[in-house]
């Protein structure tokens, strides 16, 4: 990274030494991205299967392996452990060596981790479809997979922490987030998949399950996502992050408040009220923490607003940031006891989850893929227009789905609170579920367009030049 008055405030170097190229195993980055997009397609097909069944378009009745209950779990696990985990791991193989100027601990270990993780994800899907899921939300991985996944997370930490430990000089905030994520993810997975299964039960297990649900997002996905934004945004904007102080406020605020939130999934339960109140307060506090991060990135954008129009990866990034602020603001409202009476168990929660996973972190990763694929493949994008179609179908689809499910949740809550019969709530919901199908088809269409563009890009003869790397935005080297 560059060194100036405050090296920790500077972005990663926009012009790394030429020998930085050999530090990155580019083929592995592409393999992770191919796996991630494959799982995204599977997840979306599962989501569409359930969505069509909700509106009565179900020609698969009586086929147990295609039941909505099982495919809903495949849908969520394929996103969390299939798409997000693979996309993050691929991007880390690009980012960490270039930040530390050192290779990962072992390239062979990197390939072994890649193969082992695909076995974990595929075995999880198979176990779920065969009825072997654990009764823990987001932790449905069969018990015989958990030790393998836990070992894999340990090996990931070793492989990436080695170059970080050898790095010299001030540590950029991205590496703070990455180191925390490696430790937190290992501990979070153990907590959610082993304690409820073997150690605790009843409301204690419920409380730990709530912590796991939220910590999987806040202590695995969030630190990796924000860390990557602190790496890529300054490079593409060609300027330092606006405030290093605010970046540390965001980091330590996440570390302190996020682990306390999980109980808010179980308000009005036998879990002690002081824990419920603590979860409510910490959830609202996180909104202020998120605000500091958003202010920091928009402060960095100041004076370069046109970049959001011209540079497609930057547009992906800042779209995700806006949606992240919206989802955290929504969370600060819905976590209150009064609001929970209305929206708990409704589609409001489903819309909220989709906005977080696809509207924020998937948007960031799609932007990163849009930026990196020409660099790791050595070929320019086949079509700028298809890149634009991918963005607009994805961004429009997730916004429509979020607004639709939010409204559906309100109508469902009003129906239940007015003591209407159950069928009334499903009748009220049906128009919203129809809209959700079309929004889901938009998202699915965007992914298919992206995959087709990648295929034509990689199969094309044209090598990438410095300008050719950037049909989607201004030139930048990272």
CSV table of C-alpha atoms in Angstrom, one decimal:
chain,number,residue,atom,x,y,z
A,1,UNK,CA,0.0,0.0,0.0
A,2,UNK,CA,1.1,3.6,-0.3
A,3,UNK,CA,2.8,5.4,2.5
A,4,UNK,CA,1.9,9.0,3.3
A,5,UNK,CA,1.1,11.0,6.4
A,6,UNK,CA,-1.2,8.3,7.6
A,7,UNK,CA,-0.5,5.0,5.8
A,8,UNK,CA,-3.5,3.3,7.4
A,9,UNK,CA,-5.8,5.9,5.9
A,10,UNK,CA,-4.5,5.3,2.4
A,11,UNK,CA,-6.1,2.9,-0.1
A,12,UNK,CA,-4.2,-0.2,-1.3
A,13,UNK,CA,-1.7,0.8,-3.9
A,14,UNK,CA,-3.1,1.6,-7.3
A,15,UNK,CA,0.1,0.4,-8.9
A,16,UNK,CA,1.6,-2.6,-7.2
A,17,UNK,CA,5.0,-4.0,-8.3
A,18,UNK,CA,5.0,-6.2,-11.3
A,19,UNK,CA,5.9,-9.3,-9.3
A,20,UNK,CA,2.6,-9.0,-7.6
A,21,UNK,CA,1.1,-10.9,-10.5
A,22,UNK,CA,2.6,-14.2,-9.5
A,23,UNK,CA,1.2,-13.9,-5.9
A,24,UNK,CA,-2.4,-14.6,-7.1
A,25,UNK,CA,-3.5,-18.1,-8.3
A,26,UNK,CA,-5.9,-16.6,-10.9
A,27,UNK,CA,-7.2,-20.0,-12.0
A,28,UNK,CA,-8.4,-20.7,-8.5
A,29,UNK,CA,-10.1,-17.4,-8.3
A,30,UNK,CA,-12.1,-18.3,-11.5
A,31,UNK,CA,-12.9,-21.8,-10.1
A,32,UNK,CA,-14.4,-20.3,-7.0
A,33,UNK,CA,-16.4,-17.9,-9.1
A,34,UNK,CA,-17.7,-20.7,-11.3
A,35,UNK,CA,-18.7,-22.7,-8.3
A,36,UNK,CA,-20.4,-19.7,-6.6
A,37,UNK,CA,-22.5,-18.9,-9.7
A,38,UNK,CA,-23.5,-22.5,-10.1
A,39,UNK,CA,-24.8,-22.6,-6.5
A,40,UNK,CA,-26.6,-19.3,-7.1
A,41,UNK,CA,-28.4,-20.9,-10.1
A,42,UNK,CA,-29.4,-23.9,-7.9
A,43,UNK,CA,-30.5,-21.6,-5.1
A,44,UNK,CA,-32.7,-19.6,-7.4
A,45,UNK,CA,-34.2,-22.6,-9.0
A,46,UNK,CA,-35.1,-23.8,-5.5
A,47,UNK,CA,-36.6,-20.4,-4.6
A,48,UNK,CA,-38.7,-20.4,-7.8
A,49,UNK,CA,-39.9,-24.0,-7.1
A,50,UNK,CA,-41.2,-22.9,-3.8
A,51,UNK,CA,-42.6,-19.6,-5.1
A,52,UNK,CA,-44.6,-21.3,-7.8
A,53,UNK,CA,-46.0,-23.8,-5.3
A,54,UNK,CA,-47.2,-20.9,-3.1
A,55,UNK,CA,-49.4,-19.6,-5.9
A,56,UNK,CA,-50.8,-23.0,-6.7
A,57,UNK,CA,-48.6,-23.8,-9.7
A,58,UNK,CA,-47.4,-27.1,-8.5
A,59,UNK,CA,-47.2,-30.1,-10.8
A,60,UNK,CA,-44.8,-31.9,-8.5
A,61,UNK,CA,-47.2,-32.8,-5.7
A,62,UNK,CA,-46.3,-36.0,-3.8
A,63,UNK,CA,-42.6,-35.9,-4.8
A,64,UNK,CA,-41.0,-35.8,-1.3
A,65,UNK,CA,-37.5,-34.8,-2.6
A,66,UNK,CA,-39.0,-31.7,-4.2
A,67,UNK,CA,-41.1,-30.6,-1.2
A,68,UNK,CA,-41.0,-26.9,-0.4
A,69,UNK,CA,-39.8,-27.6,3.2
A,70,UNK,CA,-36.6,-29.3,1.9
A,71,UNK,CA,-35.9,-27.0,-1.0
A,72,UNK,CA,-36.4,-23.9,1.1
A,73,UNK,CA,-33.4,-25.1,3.2
A,74,UNK,CA,-31.4,-25.9,0.0
A,75,UNK,CA,-32.3,-22.4,-1.2
A,76,UNK,CA,-30.8,-20.7,1.9
A,77,UNK,CA,-27.8,-23.0,2.4
A,78,UNK,CA,-26.8,-22.7,-1.3
A,79,UNK,CA,-26.7,-19.0,-1.0
A,80,UNK,CA,-24.8,-18.8,2.4
A,81,UNK,CA,-22.4,-21.7,2.0
A,82,UNK,CA,-22.5,-22.1,-1.8
A,83,UNK,CA,-22.5,-18.7,-3.4
A,84,UNK,CA,-21.3,-16.3,-0.7
A,85,UNK,CA,-18.6,-18.5,0.8
A,86,UNK,CA,-17.2,-19.5,-2.6
A,87,UNK,CA,-17.3,-15.9,-3.9
A,88,UNK,CA,-15.6,-14.6,-0.8
A,89,UNK,CA,-12.9,-17.3,-0.8
A,90,UNK,CA,-12.1,-16.6,-4.5
A,91,UNK,CA,-11.9,-12.9,-3.9
A,92,UNK,CA,-9.7,-13.4,-0.8
A,93,UNK,CA,-7.2,-15.3,-3.0
A,94,UNK,CA,-6.9,-12.1,-5.0
A,95,UNK,CA,-7.1,-9.5,-2.2
A,96,UNK,CA,-4.9,-10.8,0.6
A,97,UNK,CA,-1.7,-11.6,-1.4
A,98,UNK,CA,-1.9,-8.2,-3.0
A,99,UNK,CA,-2.4,-6.4,0.3
A,100,UNK,CA,0.3,-8.2,2.1
A,101,UNK,CA,2.6,-8.8,-1.0
A,102,UNK,CA,2.9,-12.4,0.1
A,103,UNK,CA,1.3,-15.6,-1.2
A,104,UNK,CA,-1.1,-17.6,0.8
A,105,UNK,CA,0.4,-20.3,3.1
A,106,UNK,CA,0.1,-23.1,0.5
A,107,UNK,CA,-1.3,-23.1,-3.0
A,108,UNK,CA,-1.9,-26.9,-2.7
A,109,UNK,CA,-3.8,-26.3,0.5
A,110,UNK,CA,-5.9,-23.7,-1.4
A,111,UNK,CA,-6.9,-26.3,-4.0
A,112,UNK,CA,-7.6,-28.9,-1.3
A,113,UNK,CA,-9.9,-26.4,0.5
A,114,UNK,CA,-11.7,-25.6,-2.7
A,115,UNK,CA,-12.4,-29.3,-3.4
A,116,UNK,CA,-13.3,-30.0,0.2
A,117,UNK,CA,-15.7,-27.1,0.4
A,118,UNK,CA,-17.6,-28.2,-2.7
A,119,UNK,CA,-18.0,-31.6,-1.0
A,120,UNK,CA,-19.3,-29.9,2.1
A,121,UNK,CA,-21.9,-27.9,0.1
A,122,UNK,CA,-23.0,-30.7,-2.1
A,123,UNK,CA,-23.2,-33.1,0.9
A,124,UNK,CA,-25.3,-30.6,2.8
A,125,UNK,CA,-27.7,-30.3,-0.1
A,126,UNK,CA,-27.9,-34.1,-0.4
A,127,UNK,CA,-28.4,-34.6,3.3
A,128,UNK,CA,-31.2,-32.0,3.5
A,129,UNK,CA,-33.0,-33.5,0.5
A,130,UNK,CA,-32.7,-36.9,2.2
A,131,UNK,CA,-34.3,-35.6,5.4
A,132,UNK,CA,-31.1,-35.4,7.5
A,133,UNK,CA,-31.2,-31.7,8.3
A,134,UNK,CA,-30.5,-30.3,11.8
A,135,UNK,CA,-33.3,-28.3,13.4
A,136,UNK,CA,-31.2,-25.1,13.4
A,137,UNK,CA,-32.0,-22.3,11.0
A,138,UNK,CA,-29.0,-21.7,8.7
A,139,UNK,CA,-27.4,-24.6,10.5
A,140,UNK,CA,-29.3,-27.4,8.7
A,141,UNK,CA,-26.0,-29.1,7.7
A,142,UNK,CA,-26.2,-32.8,8.6
A,143,UNK,CA,-24.3,-33.7,11.8
A,144,UNK,CA,-21.8,-35.8,9.8
A,145,UNK,CA,-20.8,-32.8,7.7
A,146,UNK,CA,-20.2,-30.4,10.6
A,147,UNK,CA,-16.7,-31.7,11.7
A,148,UNK,CA,-15.5,-31.5,8.1
A,149,UNK,CA,-16.8,-28.0,7.7
A,150,UNK,CA,-15.3,-26.9,11.0
A,151,UNK,CA,-11.9,-28.3,9.9
A,152,UNK,CA,-12.2,-26.5,6.6
A,153,UNK,CA,-12.8,-23.2,8.3
A,154,UNK,CA,-9.7,-23.8,10.4
A,155,UNK,CA,-7.6,-24.5,7.3
A,156,UNK,CA,-9.0,-21.3,5.6
A,157,UNK,CA,-7.9,-19.3,8.6
A,158,UNK,CA,-4.4,-20.8,8.6
A,159,UNK,CA,-4.0,-20.4,4.8
A,160,UNK,CA,-4.9,-16.7,4.9
A,161,UNK,CA,-3.6,-15.6,8.3
A,162,UNK,CA,0.0,-16.7,7.4
A,163,UNK,CA,0.6,-13.9,4.8
A,164,UNK,CA,-1.2,-11.4,7.1
A,165,UNK,CA,1.1,-12.4,10.0
A,166,UNK,CA,4.2,-11.8,7.8
A,167,UNK,CA,3.1,-8.4,6.5
A,168,UNK,CA,5.2,-5.4,7.6
A,169,UNK,CA,4.2,-1.9,8.3
A,170,UNK,CA,0.8,-0.4,9.3
A,171,UNK,CA,-2.2,-2.7,8.7
A,172,UNK,CA,-4.9,-1.4,6.4
A,173,UNK,CA,-8.4,-1.7,7.9
A,174,UNK,CA,-9.4,-4.4,5.3
A,175,UNK,CA,-7.0,-6.8,7.0
A,176,UNK,CA,-8.6,-6.0,10.4
A,177,UNK,CA,-11.9,-7.1,9.1
A,178,UNK,CA,-10.5,-10.2,7.5
A,179,UNK,CA,-8.7,-11.4,10.6
A,180,UNK,CA,-11.7,-10.9,12.7
A,181,UNK,CA,-13.9,-12.8,10.1
A,182,UNK,CA,-11.6,-15.8,10.2
A,183,UNK,CA,-11.8,-16.1,14.0
A,184,UNK,CA,-15.5,-15.2,14.3
A,185,UNK,CA,-16.7,-17.5,11.6
A,186,UNK,CA,-14.9,-20.5,13.1
A,187,UNK,CA,-16.4,-19.8,16.5
A,188,UNK,CA,-19.8,-18.9,15.2
A,189,UNK,CA,-20.1,-22.2,13.2
A,190,UNK,CA,-19.1,-24.2,16.2
A,191,UNK,CA,-21.6,-22.4,18.4
A,192,UNK,CA,-24.5,-22.9,16.1
A,193,UNK,CA,-23.9,-26.4,14.9
A,194,UNK,CA,-22.5,-28.2,17.9
A,195,UNK,CA,-23.9,-26.5,21.1
A,196,UNK,CA,-27.7,-26.9,20.3
A,197,UNK,CA,-27.0,-30.5,19.0
A,198,UNK,CA,-25.0,-31.9,21.9
A,199,UNK,CA,-24.8,-29.5,24.8
A,200,UNK,CA,-27.9,-27.4,25.5
A,201,UNK,CA,-31.6,-27.8,24.8
A,202,UNK,CA,-35.0,-25.9,25.2
A,203,UNK,CA,-34.9,-22.1,25.4
A,204,UNK,CA,-31.1,-22.2,25.9
A,205,UNK,CA,-30.7,-23.9,22.5
A,206,UNK,CA,-33.2,-21.4,21.0
A,207,UNK,CA,-31.2,-18.5,22.3
A,208,UNK,CA,-28.0,-19.9,20.9
A,209,UNK,CA,-29.8,-20.6,17.6
A,210,UNK,CA,-30.8,-17.0,17.5
A,211,UNK,CA,-27.2,-15.9,18.1
A,212,UNK,CA,-26.1,-18.2,15.3
A,213,UNK,CA,-28.6,-16.9,12.8
A,214,UNK,CA,-27.5,-13.4,13.2
A,215,UNK,CA,-23.8,-13.9,13.8
A,216,UNK,CA,-23.6,-15.9,10.6
A,217,UNK,CA,-24.5,-12.6,8.8
A,218,UNK,CA,-22.8,-10.2,11.2
A,219,UNK,CA,-19.6,-12.0,12.0
A,220,UNK,CA,-19.0,-14.0,8.8
A,221,UNK,CA,-20.6,-12.2,5.8
A,222,UNK,CA,-20.4,-8.6,7.1
A,223,UNK,CA,-16.7,-8.3,8.0
A,224,UNK,CA,-15.7,-9.9,4.8
A,225,UNK,CA,-18.1,-7.7,2.8
A,226,UNK,CA,-17.0,-4.5,4.4
A,227,UNK,CA,-13.4,-5.4,4.3
A,228,UNK,CA,-13.6,-5.9,0.5
A,229,UNK,CA,-15.4,-2.6,0.1
A,230,UNK,CA,-12.6,-0.9,1.9
A,231,UNK,CA,-10.2,-2.5,-0.5
A,232,UNK,CA,-11.9,-2.1,-3.9
A,233,UNK,CA,-13.6,1.3,-3.5
A,234,UNK,CA,-10.5,3.4,-2.9
A,235,UNK,CA,-8.8,1.6,-5.8
A,236,UNK,CA,-11.6,2.3,-8.3
A,237,UNK,CA,-12.1,5.9,-7.1
A,238,UNK,CA,-8.3,6.4,-7.0
A,239,UNK,CA,-8.4,8.2,-3.6
A,240,UNK,CA,-7.9,7.3,0.1
A,241,UNK,CA,-10.9,6.3,2.2
A,242,UNK,CA,-12.4,9.5,3.6
A,243,UNK,CA,-11.7,8.7,7.3
A,244,UNK,CA,-9.7,6.0,8.8
A,245,UNK,CA,-11.1,6.9,12.2
A,246,UNK,CA,-14.6,6.2,11.1
A,247,UNK,CA,-13.5,2.9,9.6
A,248,UNK,CA,-12.3,1.8,13.0
A,249,UNK,CA,-15.5,3.0,14.7
A,250,UNK,CA,-17.3,0.7,12.3
A,251,UNK,CA,-15.0,-2.2,13.0
A,252,UNK,CA,-15.2,-2.0,16.8
A,253,UNK,CA,-18.9,-1.2,16.8
A,254,UNK,CA,-19.5,-4.3,14.8
A,255,UNK,CA,-17.3,-6.3,17.1
A,256,UNK,CA,-19.1,-5.0,20.3
A,257,UNK,CA,-22.7,-4.8,19.3
A,258,UNK,CA,-23.4,-7.4,16.7
A,259,UNK,CA,-22.8,-10.5,18.8
A,260,UNK,CA,-25.5,-9.3,21.2
A,261,UNK,CA,-28.3,-9.1,18.7
A,262,UNK,CA,-29.4,-12.7,18.0
A,263,UNK,CA,-32.0,-12.9,20.8
A,264,UNK,CA,-34.2,-10.4,18.9
A,265,UNK,CA,-35.3,-13.4,16.8
A,266,UNK,CA,-37.0,-14.8,19.9
A,267,UNK,CA,-38.9,-11.9,21.5
A,268,UNK,CA,-41.9,-12.7,23.6
A,269,UNK,CA,-40.4,-16.1,24.5
A,270,UNK,CA,-39.3,-17.7,27.8
A,271,UNK,CA,-35.8,-16.3,27.2
A,272,UNK,CA,-35.1,-13.8,30.1
A,273,UNK,CA,-36.4,-10.4,29.3
A,274,UNK,CA,-33.1,-8.6,30.1
A,275,UNK,CA,-31.5,-10.6,27.2
A,276,UNK,CA,-34.4,-9.6,24.9
A,277,UNK,CA,-34.1,-5.9,25.9
A,278,UNK,CA,-30.3,-6.1,25.4
A,279,UNK,CA,-30.8,-7.5,21.9
A,280,UNK,CA,-33.2,-4.7,21.0
A,281,UNK,CA,-30.8,-2.0,22.2
A,282,UNK,CA,-27.8,-3.5,20.5
A,283,UNK,CA,-29.7,-3.9,17.3
A,284,UNK,CA,-30.6,-0.2,17.3
A,285,UNK,CA,-27.0,0.7,18.2
A,286,UNK,CA,-25.7,-1.2,15.1
A,287,UNK,CA,-27.8,1.1,12.9
A,288,UNK,CA,-25.6,4.0,14.2
A,289,UNK,CA,-22.5,1.9,13.6
A,290,UNK,CA,-23.6,1.2,10.0
A,291,UNK,CA,-24.3,4.9,9.5
A,292,UNK,CA,-20.7,5.7,10.3
A,293,UNK,CA,-19.6,3.3,7.6
A,294,UNK,CA,-22.0,4.6,5.0
A,295,UNK,CA,-21.0,8.2,5.8
A,296,UNK,CA,-17.3,7.1,5.3
A,297,UNK,CA,-17.9,5.6,1.9
A,298,UNK,CA,-20.1,8.5,0.7
A,299,UNK,CA,-17.5,10.9,2.0
A,300,UNK,CA,-15.0,9.0,-0.2
A,301,UNK,CA,-17.3,9.3,-3.2
A,302,UNK,CA,-17.6,13.1,-2.7
A,303,UNK,CA,-16.4,14.9,-5.8
A,304,UNK,CA,-16.6,11.7,-7.9
A,305,UNK,CA,-20.3,11.2,-8.1
A,306,UNK,CA,-20.2,10.7,-11.8
A,307,UNK,CA,-18.3,7.5,-11.3
A,308,UNK,CA,-21.5,5.8,-10.1
A,309,UNK,CA,-22.9,6.3,-13.6
A,310,UNK,CA,-19.7,5.5,-15.6
A,311,UNK,CA,-18.1,2.7,-13.5
A,312,UNK,CA,-20.3,-0.4,-13.2
A,313,UNK,CA,-18.5,-2.0,-10.3
A,314,UNK,CA,-18.7,1.2,-8.3
A,315,UNK,CA,-22.5,1.3,-9.1
A,316,UNK,CA,-22.8,-2.3,-7.8
A,317,UNK,CA,-21.0,-1.3,-4.6
A,318,UNK,CA,-22.9,1.8,-3.8
A,319,UNK,CA,-26.2,0.2,-4.6
A,320,UNK,CA,-25.4,-2.4,-2.1
A,321,UNK,CA,-24.4,0.3,0.5
A,322,UNK,CA,-27.7,2.1,0.1
A,323,UNK,CA,-29.7,-1.1,0.5
A,324,UNK,CA,-27.6,-2.0,3.5
A,325,UNK,CA,-28.5,1.2,5.2
A,326,UNK,CA,-32.2,0.6,4.4
A,327,UNK,CA,-32.1,-3.0,5.7
A,328,UNK,CA,-30.4,-1.9,9.0
A,329,UNK,CA,-32.8,0.9,9.4
A,330,UNK,CA,-35.6,-1.5,8.9
A,331,UNK,CA,-34.1,-3.9,11.4
A,332,UNK,CA,-33.9,-1.1,14.0
A,333,UNK,CA,-37.6,-0.6,13.6
A,334,UNK,CA,-38.8,-4.2,13.4
A,335,UNK,CA,-36.7,-5.3,16.4
A,336,UNK,CA,-38.9,-3.3,18.8
A,337,UNK,CA,-41.5,-5.3,20.8
A,338,UNK,CA,-44.4,-3.3,19.4
A,339,UNK,CA,-43.4,-3.9,15.8
A,340,UNK,CA,-42.7,-7.6,16.4
A,341,UNK,CA,-46.3,-8.1,17.4
A,342,UNK,CA,-47.3,-7.2,13.8
A,343,UNK,CA,-44.6,-8.6,11.5
A,344,UNK,CA,-43.2,-11.7,13.3
A,345,UNK,CA,-43.5,-14.9,11.1
A,346,UNK,CA,-44.7,-12.8,8.1
A,347,UNK,CA,-43.2,-12.2,4.7
A,348,UNK,CA,-41.8,-8.9,6.0
A,349,UNK,CA,-39.0,-11.0,7.5
A,350,UNK,CA,-38.5,-12.9,4.2
A,351,UNK,CA,-38.2,-9.6,2.3
A,352,UNK,CA,-35.7,-8.4,4.9
A,353,UNK,CA,-33.5,-11.5,4.5
A,354,UNK,CA,-33.5,-11.3,0.7
A,355,UNK,CA,-32.5,-7.6,0.8
A,356,UNK,CA,-29.6,-8.4,3.1
A,357,UNK,CA,-28.3,-11.5,1.2
A,358,UNK,CA,-29.0,-10.5,-2.4
A,359,UNK,CA,-29.5,-6.8,-2.2
A,360,UNK,CA,-26.3,-6.1,-0.3
A,361,UNK,CA,-23.6,-8.8,-0.2
A,362,UNK,CA,-24.5,-10.5,-3.5
A,363,UNK,CA,-24.5,-7.0,-5.2
A,364,UNK,CA,-21.0,-6.3,-3.8
A,365,UNK,CA,-19.7,-9.7,-5.0
A,366,UNK,CA,-21.3,-9.3,-8.4
A,367,UNK,CA,-19.5,-5.9,-8.7
A,368,UNK,CA,-16.3,-7.5,-7.7
A,369,UNK,CA,-16.7,-10.3,-10.2
A,370,UNK,CA,-17.5,-7.7,-12.9
A,371,UNK,CA,-14.2,-6.0,-12.0
A,372,UNK,CA,-12.0,-9.0,-11.5
A,373,UNK,CA,-13.0,-11.5,-14.2
A,374,UNK,CA,-11.2,-9.6,-17.0
A,375,UNK,CA,-8.1,-9.4,-14.8
A,376,UNK,CA,-8.0,-13.1,-13.8
A,377,UNK,CA,-8.9,-14.3,-17.3
A,378,UNK,CA,-6.9,-11.9,-19.3
A,379,UNK,CA,-9.8,-11.2,-21.6
A,380,UNK,CA,-12.0,-8.1,-22.0
A,381,UNK,CA,-15.8,-8.4,-21.4
A,382,UNK,CA,-17.7,-9.8,-24.4
A,383,UNK,CA,-20.5,-7.2,-23.9
A,384,UNK,CA,-20.8,-4.1,-21.9
A,385,UNK,CA,-24.6,-4.1,-22.7
A,386,UNK,CA,-25.0,-7.6,-21.1
A,387,UNK,CA,-23.1,-6.3,-18.0
A,388,UNK,CA,-25.7,-3.5,-17.8
A,389,UNK,CA,-28.6,-5.9,-18.2
A,390,UNK,CA,-27.2,-8.0,-15.4
A,391,UNK,CA,-27.1,-5.0,-13.1
A,392,UNK,CA,-30.5,-3.6,-13.9
A,393,UNK,CA,-32.3,-7.0,-13.8
A,394,UNK,CA,-30.7,-7.8,-10.4
A,395,UNK,CA,-31.1,-4.3,-8.8
A,396,UNK,CA,-34.7,-3.9,-10.0
A,397,UNK,CA,-35.7,-7.4,-9.2
A,398,UNK,CA,-34.4,-7.3,-5.6
A,399,UNK,CA,-36.0,-3.9,-4.9
A,400,UNK,CA,-39.4,-5.1,-6.3
A,401,UNK,CA,-39.2,-8.3,-4.3
A,402,UNK,CA,-38.3,-6.4,-1.1
A,403,UNK,CA,-41.1,-3.9,-1.4
A,404,UNK,CA,-43.6,-6.6,-2.4
A,405,UNK,CA,-42.7,-8.9,0.5
A,406,UNK,CA,-42.6,-6.0,3.0
A,407,UNK,CA,-46.2,-5.1,2.0
A,408,UNK,CA,-47.2,-8.7,2.1
A,409,UNK,CA,-45.9,-9.0,5.6
A,410,UNK,CA,-47.9,-6.0,6.7
A,411,UNK,CA,-51.2,-7.3,5.3
A,412,UNK,CA,-50.5,-10.7,6.8
A,413,UNK,CA,-49.9,-9.2,10.2
A,414,UNK,CA,-53.0,-7.1,10.0
A,415,UNK,CA,-55.0,-10.1,9.0
A,416,UNK,CA,-53.8,-12.2,11.9
A,417,UNK,CA,-54.1,-9.4,14.5
A,418,UNK,CA,-57.7,-8.8,13.5
A,419,UNK,CA,-58.4,-12.5,14.2
A,420,UNK,CA,-59.3,-13.4,10.6
A,421,UNK,CA,-59.4,-17.0,9.7
A,422,UNK,CA,-56.1,-18.4,8.3
A,423,UNK,CA,-57.3,-18.7,4.7
A,424,UNK,CA,-58.0,-15.0,4.7
A,425,UNK,CA,-54.3,-14.3,5.2
A,426,UNK,CA,-53.3,-16.6,2.3
A,427,UNK,CA,-55.9,-15.0,0.0
A,428,UNK,CA,-54.5,-11.6,0.9
A,429,UNK,CA,-51.0,-12.8,0.3
A,430,UNK,CA,-51.6,-14.4,-3.1
A,431,UNK,CA,-51.2,-11.2,-5.3
A,432,UNK,CA,-48.0,-10.4,-3.5
A,433,UNK,CA,-46.7,-14.0,-4.1
A,434,UNK,CA,-47.4,-13.6,-7.8
A,435,UNK,CA,-45.4,-10.4,-7.9
A,436,UNK,CA,-42.6,-12.3,-6.1
A,437,UNK,CA,-42.5,-14.9,-8.8
A,438,UNK,CA,-41.9,-12.2,-11.4
A,439,UNK,CA,-39.3,-10.5,-9.3
A,440,UNK,CA,-37.5,-13.8,-8.8
A,441,UNK,CA,-37.6,-14.4,-12.6
A,442,UNK,CA,-35.9,-11.0,-13.0
A,443,UNK,CA,-33.1,-12.0,-10.6
A,444,UNK,CA,-32.7,-15.4,-12.3
A,445,UNK,CA,-32.6,-13.7,-15.7
A,446,UNK,CA,-29.9,-11.4,-14.5
A,447,UNK,CA,-27.7,-14.3,-13.3
A,448,UNK,CA,-28.2,-16.2,-16.6
A,449,UNK,CA,-27.2,-13.1,-18.6
A,450,UNK,CA,-24.1,-12.8,-16.4
A,451,UNK,CA,-23.2,-16.4,-16.9
A,452,UNK,CA,-23.7,-16.1,-20.7
A,453,UNK,CA,-21.5,-13.0,-20.7
A,454,UNK,CA,-18.8,-14.8,-18.8
A,455,UNK,CA,-18.9,-17.8,-21.2
A,456,UNK,CA,-18.6,-15.6,-24.3
A,457,UNK,CA,-15.8,-13.6,-22.6
A,458,UNK,CA,-13.8,-16.7,-21.7
A,459,UNK,CA,-14.4,-18.4,-25.1
A,460,UNK,CA,-13.6,-15.3,-27.1
A,461,UNK,CA,-10.2,-14.8,-28.8
A,462,UNK,CA,-9.6,-11.2,-27.7
A,463,UNK,CA,-6.9,-10.6,-25.1
A,464,UNK,CA,-7.4,-7.8,-22.6
A,465,UNK,CA,-5.4,-4.7,-23.0
A,466,UNK,CA,-5.2,-2.0,-20.2
A,467,UNK,CA,-8.2,-0.3,-21.8
A,468,UNK,CA,-9.9,-3.5,-22.7
A,469,UNK,CA,-10.0,-4.5,-19.0
A,470,UNK,CA,-12.4,-1.7,-18.4
A,471,UNK,CA,-15.5,-1.7,-20.7
A,472,UNK,CA,-17.5,-1.3,-17.5
A,473,UNK,CA,-15.6,1.6,-15.9
A,474,UNK,CA,-12.5,3.8,-15.7
A,475,UNK,CA,-9.2,2.1,-15.7
A,476,UNK,CA,-7.7,1.1,-12.3
A,477,UNK,CA,-5.1,-1.4,-11.4
A,478,UNK,CA,-5.5,-3.6,-8.2
